[in-house]
Coordinates of N, CA and C and ligand atoms in Angstrom, one line a residue:
M99 N 10.3 -58.8 29.4 CA 9.9 -57.8 30.4 C 9.4 -56.5 29.8
I100 N 9.9 -56.1 28.6 CA 9.5 -54.9 27.9 C 8.0 -55.1 27.5
Q101 N 7.7 -56.3 27.1 CA 6.3 -56.6 26.7 C 5.4 -56.4 27.9
Y102 N 5.8 -56.8 29.1 CA 5.0 -56.6 30.2 C 4.8 -55.2 30.6
S103 N 5.8 -54.4 30.5 CA 5.7 -52.9 30.8 C 4.8 -52.2 29.7
E104 N 4.9 -52.7 28.5 CA 4.0 -52.1 27.5 C 2.5 -52.4 27.8
F105 N 2.3 -53.7 28.2 CA 1.0 -54.1 28.6 C 0.5 -53.2 29.7
L106 N 1.3 -52.9 30.7 CA 0.9 -52.1 31.8 C 0.5 -50.7 31.4
D107 N 1.2 -50.2 30.4 CA 0.8 -48.8 29.9 C -0.6 -48.8 29.4
I108 N -0.9 -49.9 28.6 CA -2.3 -50.0 28.0 C -3.3 -50.2 29.2
F109 N -3.0 -51.1 30.1 CA -3.9 -51.5 31.2 C -4.2 -50.2 32.0
D110 N -3.1 -49.4 32.3 CA -3.3 -48.2 33.1 C -4.3 -47.2 32.4
K111 N -4.2 -47.2 31.1 CA -5.1 -46.3 30.4 C -6.5 -46.7 30.5
Q112 N -6.7 -48.0 30.5 CA -8.1 -48.6 30.6 C -8.6 -48.3 32.1
L113 N -7.7 -48.4 33.0 CA -8.1 -48.1 34.4 C -8.4 -46.6 34.6
E114 N -7.7 -45.8 33.9 CA -8.1 -44.3 34.0 C -9.5 -44.1 33.5
L115 N -9.9 -44.8 32.4 CA -11.2 -44.7 31.9 C -12.2 -45.1 32.9
Y116 N -11.9 -46.2 33.6 CA -12.8 -46.7 34.7 C -12.9 -45.7 35.8
Q117 N -11.8 -45.1 36.2 CA -11.7 -44.1 37.3 C -12.6 -42.9 36.9
S118 N -12.6 -42.5 35.6 CA -13.4 -41.3 35.3 C -14.9 -41.7 35.2
E119 N -15.1 -43.0 34.7 CA -16.5 -43.4 34.6 C -17.2 -43.5 36.0
Y120 N -16.4 -43.9 37.0 CA -17.0 -44.0 38.4 C -16.5 -42.9 39.3
E121 N -16.1 -41.8 38.8 CA -15.5 -40.8 39.6 C -16.4 -40.3 40.8
N122 N -17.7 -40.4 40.6 CA -18.6 -40.0 41.7 C -18.6 -40.9 42.9
Y123 N -18.0 -42.1 42.7 CA -18.1 -43.1 43.8 C -16.7 -43.4 44.3
I124 N -15.7 -42.8 43.7 CA -14.3 -43.1 44.1 C -13.6 -41.9 44.8
F125 N -13.1 -42.2 46.0 CA -12.6 -41.2 46.9 C -11.0 -41.3 47.1
C126 N -10.4 -42.1 46.2 CA -8.9 -42.3 46.3 C -8.3 -40.9 46.1
K127 N -7.3 -40.6 46.9 CA -6.6 -39.3 46.7 C -5.2 -39.5 47.2
K128 N -4.3 -38.6 46.8 CA -2.9 -38.6 47.2 C -3.0 -38.4 48.8
G129 N -2.2 -39.2 49.5 CA -2.2 -39.1 50.9 C -3.0 -40.2 51.6
C130 N -3.9 -40.8 50.8 CA -4.7 -42.0 51.4 C -3.9 -43.2 51.0
S131 N -3.4 -43.9 51.9 CA -2.7 -45.2 51.6 C -3.3 -46.4 52.3
A132 N -4.6 -46.2 52.6 CA -5.3 -47.3 53.4 C -5.2 -48.7 52.7
C133 N -5.2 -48.7 51.4 CA -5.1 -50.0 50.7 C -3.7 -50.6 50.9
C134 N -2.7 -49.8 51.3 CA -1.3 -50.3 51.4 C -1.0 -50.6 52.9
E135 N -2.0 -50.4 53.8 CA -1.6 -50.5 55.2 C -2.1 -51.8 55.8
K136 N -3.0 -52.5 55.1 CA -3.5 -53.7 55.6 C -3.8 -54.6 54.4
G137 N -3.2 -55.8 54.3 CA -3.5 -56.6 53.2 C -2.5 -57.7 52.9
D138 N -2.8 -58.6 52.0 CA -1.8 -59.7 51.6 C -1.0 -59.4 50.4
Y139 N -1.5 -58.5 49.5 CA -0.8 -58.0 48.3 C -0.4 -59.2 47.5
P140 N -1.3 -60.1 47.0 CA -0.9 -61.2 46.2 C -0.3 -60.8 44.9
L141 N 0.8 -61.4 44.5 CA 1.3 -61.0 43.2 C 2.1 -62.2 42.6
S142 N 2.2 -62.2 41.3 CA 2.8 -63.3 40.6 C 4.3 -63.1 40.4
Q143 N 4.9 -64.2 39.9 CA 6.4 -64.1 39.7 C 6.8 -63.0 38.8
I144 N 6.0 -62.8 37.7 CA 6.4 -61.8 36.7 C 6.3 -60.4 37.4
E145 N 5.2 -60.2 38.2 CA 5.0 -58.9 38.9 C 6.1 -58.7 39.9
L146 N 6.5 -59.8 40.6 CA 7.6 -59.7 41.6 C 8.9 -59.2 40.9
E147 N 9.2 -59.8 39.8 CA 10.4 -59.4 39.1 C 10.4 -57.9 38.7
Y148 N 9.2 -57.5 38.2 CA 9.0 -56.1 37.8 C 9.2 -55.2 39.0
L149 N 8.5 -55.6 40.1 CA 8.6 -54.8 41.4 C 10.1 -54.7 41.8
M150 N 10.8 -55.7 41.8 CA 12.2 -55.7 42.2 C 13.1 -54.9 41.2
L151 N 12.6 -54.9 39.9 CA 13.3 -54.0 39.0 C 13.2 -52.6 39.4
G152 N 12.0 -52.2 39.9 CA 11.8 -50.9 40.4 C 12.6 -50.6 41.6
Y153 N 12.7 -51.6 42.5 CA 13.5 -51.5 43.7 C 15.0 -51.3 43.3
S154 N 15.5 -52.0 42.3 CA 16.9 -51.9 41.9 C 17.2 -50.5 41.4
K155 N 16.2 -49.7 41.0 CA 16.5 -48.4 40.5 C 16.5 -47.3 41.5
L156 N 16.1 -47.7 42.7 CA 16.0 -46.6 43.8 C 17.4 -46.2 44.4
D157 N 17.4 -45.0 44.9 CA 18.6 -44.6 45.6 C 18.9 -45.5 46.8
N158 N 20.2 -45.6 47.1 CA 20.6 -46.5 48.2 C 20.0 -46.1 49.5
S159 N 19.8 -44.8 49.7 CA 19.2 -44.4 51.0 C 17.7 -44.9 51.1
I160 N 17.0 -44.9 50.0 CA 15.6 -45.5 50.1 C 15.7 -47.0 50.2
K161 N 16.6 -47.6 49.5 CA 16.8 -49.1 49.6 C 17.0 -49.5 51.1
K162 N 17.8 -48.6 51.8 CA 18.1 -49.0 53.2 C 16.8 -49.0 54.0
V163 N 16.0 -47.9 53.8 CA 14.7 -47.9 54.5 C 13.9 -49.1 54.2
L164 N 13.8 -49.5 52.9 CA 13.0 -50.6 52.5 C 13.6 -51.9 53.1
Q165 N 14.9 -52.0 53.1 CA 15.5 -53.3 53.7 C 15.0 -53.4 55.2
N166 N 15.0 -52.3 55.9 CA 14.6 -52.3 57.2 C 13.1 -52.7 57.3
N167 N 12.3 -52.2 56.4 CA 10.9 -52.5 56.3 C 10.7 -54.0 56.0
F168 N 11.5 -54.6 55.1 CA 11.4 -56.0 54.8 C 11.7 -56.8 56.0
S169 N 12.6 -56.4 56.8 CA 13.0 -57.2 58.0 C 11.9 -57.2 59.0
M170 N 10.9 -56.2 58.9 CA 9.9 -56.1 59.9 C 8.5 -56.5 59.3
I171 N 8.5 -57.0 58.1 CA 7.2 -57.3 57.4 C 6.4 -58.3 58.2
K172 N 5.1 -58.0 58.3 CA 4.1 -58.9 59.0 C 3.0 -59.3 58.0
K173 N 2.6 -60.6 58.1 CA 1.6 -61.1 57.3 C 0.3 -60.2 57.5
G174 N -0.3 -59.8 56.4 CA -1.5 -59.0 56.5 C -1.3 -57.6 57.0
G175 N -0.1 -57.1 57.1 CA 0.2 -55.8 57.7 C 0.5 -54.8 56.6
V176 N 1.3 -53.8 57.0 CA 1.6 -52.7 56.1 C 2.6 -53.2 55.0
C177 N 2.4 -52.7 53.8 CA 3.3 -53.1 52.7 C 4.7 -52.4 52.9
P178 N 5.7 -53.2 52.9 CA 7.0 -52.7 53.1 C 7.5 -51.6 52.1
F179 N 6.8 -51.6 51.0 CA 7.3 -50.6 50.0 C 6.7 -49.2 50.2
L180 N 5.8 -49.1 51.3 CA 5.2 -47.8 51.6 C 6.1 -47.0 52.4
I181 N 6.4 -45.8 52.0 CA 7.2 -44.8 52.8 C 6.4 -43.5 52.8
N182 N 6.2 -43.0 54.1 CA 5.5 -41.8 54.3 C 4.2 -41.7 53.4
K183 N 3.5 -42.8 53.5 CA 2.1 -43.0 52.8 C 2.2 -42.9 51.3
E184 N 3.4 -43.1 50.8 CA 3.5 -43.2 49.3 C 4.3 -44.4 48.9
C185 N 3.8 -45.0 47.7 CA 4.5 -46.2 47.2 C 5.8 -45.8 46.6
S186 N 6.9 -46.5 47.1 CA 8.2 -46.1 46.6 C 8.5 -46.7 45.3
V187 N 7.7 -47.6 44.8 CA 7.9 -48.3 43.5 C 6.6 -48.2 42.7
Y188 N 6.0 -47.0 42.8 CA 4.6 -46.9 42.2 C 4.5 -47.3 40.7
K189 N 5.5 -47.0 39.9 CA 5.4 -47.3 38.5 C 5.5 -48.8 38.3
Y190 N 6.1 -49.5 39.3 CA 6.4 -51.0 39.2 C 5.4 -51.8 40.0
R191 N 4.4 -51.2 40.5 CA 3.5 -51.9 41.5 C 2.7 -53.0 40.8
P192 N 2.3 -54.0 41.5 CA 1.6 -55.1 40.9 C 0.1 -54.8 40.5
I193 N -0.5 -55.7 39.8 CA -1.9 -55.5 39.3 C -2.8 -55.2 40.5
V194 N -2.7 -56.0 41.6 CA -3.6 -55.9 42.7 C -3.6 -54.4 43.3
C195 N -2.4 -53.8 43.2 CA -2.3 -52.4 43.6 C -2.9 -51.4 42.6
R196 N -2.8 -51.7 41.3 CA -3.3 -50.9 40.3 C -4.9 -50.8 40.3
V197 N -5.5 -51.9 40.7 CA -7.0 -52.0 40.7 C -7.6 -51.7 42.1
H198 N -6.7 -51.4 43.1 CA -7.2 -51.0 44.4 C -8.3 -50.0 44.2
G199 N -9.4 -50.2 45.0 CA -10.4 -49.1 45.0 C -11.5 -49.2 44.0
L200 N -11.4 -50.2 43.0 CA -12.4 -50.4 42.0 C -13.3 -51.5 42.3
A201 N -14.6 -51.5 41.9 CA -15.5 -52.6 42.0 C -15.7 -53.2 40.7
Y202 N -15.6 -54.6 40.6 CA -15.7 -55.3 39.3 C -16.3 -56.6 39.5
L203 N -16.7 -57.2 38.3 CA -17.3 -58.5 38.4 C -16.2 -59.6 38.2
N204 N -16.2 -60.6 39.1 CA -15.2 -61.7 39.0 C -15.8 -62.8 38.1
S205 N -15.0 -63.9 37.9 CA -15.4 -64.9 37.0 C -16.6 -65.7 37.5
Q206 N -17.0 -65.6 38.8 CA -18.2 -66.2 39.2 C -19.4 -65.3 39.1
G207 N -19.2 -64.1 38.5 CA -20.3 -63.2 38.4 C -20.6 -62.4 39.6
K208 N -19.7 -62.5 40.6 CA -19.9 -61.7 41.9 C -19.2 -60.4 41.8
V209 N -19.7 -59.4 42.5 CA -19.1 -58.1 42.5 C -18.0 -58.1 43.6
V210 N -16.8 -57.7 43.2 CA -15.7 -57.6 44.1 C -15.6 -56.1 44.5
V211 N -15.8 -55.8 45.8 CA -15.8 -54.4 46.2 C -14.6 -54.1 47.0
P212 N -14.1 -52.9 46.9 CA -12.9 -52.5 47.7 C -13.3 -52.5 49.2
Y213 N -12.3 -53.0 50.1 CA -12.7 -53.1 51.5 C -13.1 -51.7 52.1
C214 N -12.5 -50.6 51.5 CA -12.8 -49.3 52.1 C -14.3 -48.9 51.9
V215 N -15.0 -49.7 51.2 CA -16.5 -49.4 51.1 C -17.1 -49.4 52.5
N216 N -16.6 -50.2 53.4 CA -17.1 -50.3 54.7 C -16.6 -49.2 55.7
E217 N -15.7 -48.4 55.1 CA -15.1 -47.3 55.9 C -15.6 -45.9 55.4
G218 N -16.8 -46.0 54.7 CA -17.3 -44.7 54.2 C -16.5 -44.1 53.0
K219 N -15.8 -45.0 52.3 CA -15.0 -44.5 51.2 C -15.6 -45.0 49.9
N220 N -14.8 -45.6 49.0 CA -15.2 -45.9 47.7 C -16.5 -46.7 47.6
Y221 N -17.5 -46.2 46.8 CA -18.8 -46.8 46.5 C -19.7 -46.9 47.7
F222 N -19.4 -46.2 48.8 CA -20.2 -46.4 50.0 C -21.7 -46.0 49.8
Q223 N -21.9 -45.1 48.8 CA -23.3 -44.6 48.6 C -24.1 -45.7 48.0
V224 N -23.5 -46.7 47.3 CA -24.2 -47.6 46.5 C -24.0 -49.1 46.9
Y225 N -23.6 -49.2 48.2 CA -23.4 -50.6 48.7 C -24.0 -50.7 50.1
K226 N -24.7 -51.7 50.3 CA -25.3 -51.9 51.7 C -25.6 -53.4 51.8
D227 N -25.3 -54.0 53.0 CA -25.6 -55.4 53.3 C -25.2 -56.3 52.2
N228 N -24.0 -56.2 51.7 CA -23.6 -57.1 50.6 C -24.3 -56.9 49.3
E229 N -25.0 -55.8 49.1 CA -25.7 -55.5 47.8 C -25.1 -54.3 47.2
F230 N -24.9 -54.4 45.9 CA -24.2 -53.3 45.1 C -25.3 -52.8 44.2
F231 N -25.6 -51.5 44.2 CA -26.8 -51.0 43.6 C -26.5 -50.3 42.2
I232 N -25.3 -50.4 41.7 CA -25.0 -49.8 40.4 C -24.3 -51.0 39.6
N233 N -24.1 -50.8 38.3 CA -23.4 -51.8 37.5 C -21.9 -51.6 37.8
P234 N -21.2 -52.7 38.2 CA -19.8 -52.6 38.4 C -19.0 -52.6 37.1
I235 N -17.7 -52.5 37.1 CA -16.9 -52.7 35.9 C -17.1 -54.1 35.5
R236 N -17.3 -54.2 34.2 CA -17.7 -55.6 33.6 C -16.4 -56.4 33.3
Q237 N -15.3 -55.8 33.5 CA -14.0 -56.5 33.2 C -13.5 -57.2 34.5
N238 N -13.2 -58.5 34.4 CA -12.6 -59.1 35.6 C -11.2 -58.6 35.9
L239 N -11.0 -57.9 37.0 CA -9.7 -57.3 37.3 C -8.8 -58.1 38.2
S240 N -9.2 -59.4 38.4 CA -8.3 -60.2 39.2 C -7.0 -60.4 38.5
T241 N -5.9 -60.6 39.3 CA -4.6 -60.7 38.7 C -4.5 -61.9 37.7
Q242 N -5.1 -63.0 38.0 CA -5.1 -64.2 37.1 C -5.7 -63.9 35.8
F243 N -6.8 -63.1 35.8 CA -7.5 -62.8 34.6 C -6.8 -61.7 33.8
V244 N -6.3 -60.7 34.5 CA -5.7 -59.6 33.8 C -4.4 -60.1 33.1
L245 N -3.7 -61.0 33.7 CA -2.4 -61.5 33.2 C -2.6 -62.8 32.4
K246 N -3.8 -63.1 32.0 CA -4.0 -64.4 31.4 C -3.2 -64.7 30.1
D247 N -2.7 -63.6 29.4 CA -1.9 -63.8 28.2 C -0.4 -63.9 28.5
F248 N -0.1 -63.8 29.8 CA 1.3 -63.9 30.2 C 1.6 -65.2 30.9
N249 N 2.8 -65.7 30.7 CA 3.3 -66.8 31.5 C 3.7 -66.2 32.9
F250 N 2.7 -66.0 33.7 CA 3.0 -65.1 34.9 C 3.6 -65.9 36.1
G251 N 3.6 -67.2 36.1 CA 4.2 -68.0 37.2 C 3.3 -68.1 38.4
E252 N 3.8 -68.5 39.4 CA 3.1 -68.7 40.7 C 2.6 -67.4 41.3
I253 N 1.4 -67.4 42.0 CA 1.0 -66.2 42.7 C 1.1 -66.5 44.2
R254 N 1.8 -65.6 44.9 CA 1.9 -65.7 46.3 C 1.7 -64.4 47.0
D255 N 1.4 -64.4 48.3 CA 1.3 -63.1 49.0 C 2.7 -62.5 49.1
L256 N 2.8 -61.1 49.1 CA 4.1 -60.5 49.2 C 4.9 -61.0 50.3
Y257 N 4.3 -61.2 51.5 CA 5.0 -61.7 52.6 C 5.7 -63.0 52.3
D258 N 5.0 -63.9 51.6 CA 5.6 -65.2 51.3 C 6.7 -65.1 50.2
W259 N 6.7 -64.1 49.4 CA 7.8 -63.9 48.4 C 9.0 -63.4 49.2
L260 N 8.8 -62.5 50.1 CA 9.9 -61.8 50.7 C 10.5 -62.5 51.9
V261 N 9.7 -63.3 52.6 CA 10.2 -64.0 53.8 C 10.5 -65.5 53.4
V262 N 11.8 -65.8 53.3 CA 12.1 -67.2 52.9 C 12.4 -68.1 54.0
Ligands
SF4_448 S1 3.5 -52.0 46.3 FE1 3.0 -49.9 46.5 S2 0.8 -49.6 45.8 FE2 1.2 -51.8 46.3 S3 0.6 -52.1 48.4 FE3 2.8 -51.7 48.4 S4 3.0 -49.5 48.7 FE4 0.9 -49.9 48.1

């Protein structure tokens, strides 16, 4: 697990470089939690274990709020780890959350754009009718690819991990 957290430190630094390279097109800011309010949040076994490590370190009062959220989780709905528009396990969040908001090339050579592009947010100036008018990040930021050097286990939606 230490190896995985060290990898995340390096990965986060790479993402910071991308954020500054594309800063003119990125409108993510504290207080915007749109990416955490609607989605499937797919994550692998290794990411789930790391996420739950973050959960185990929280105060009991926060755990209680989260347990209540877990009991009300809906497929495709708000992430149960979101409290007052902030991620309660930010340091431990999965890859899909770390790359929220970025546009990148996938293994089929297609540009993956953040859904908020259609809400006048990230990259809206350079995207129209499924066409992307600048070079996207050339690194495949899908979870499978990012974690290719790890034995990351099965990938499931957060709902499917939490609802047994
Ligand atoms: S784990 Fe955190 S960053 Fe990821 S969707 Fe949930 S609240 Fe958002």
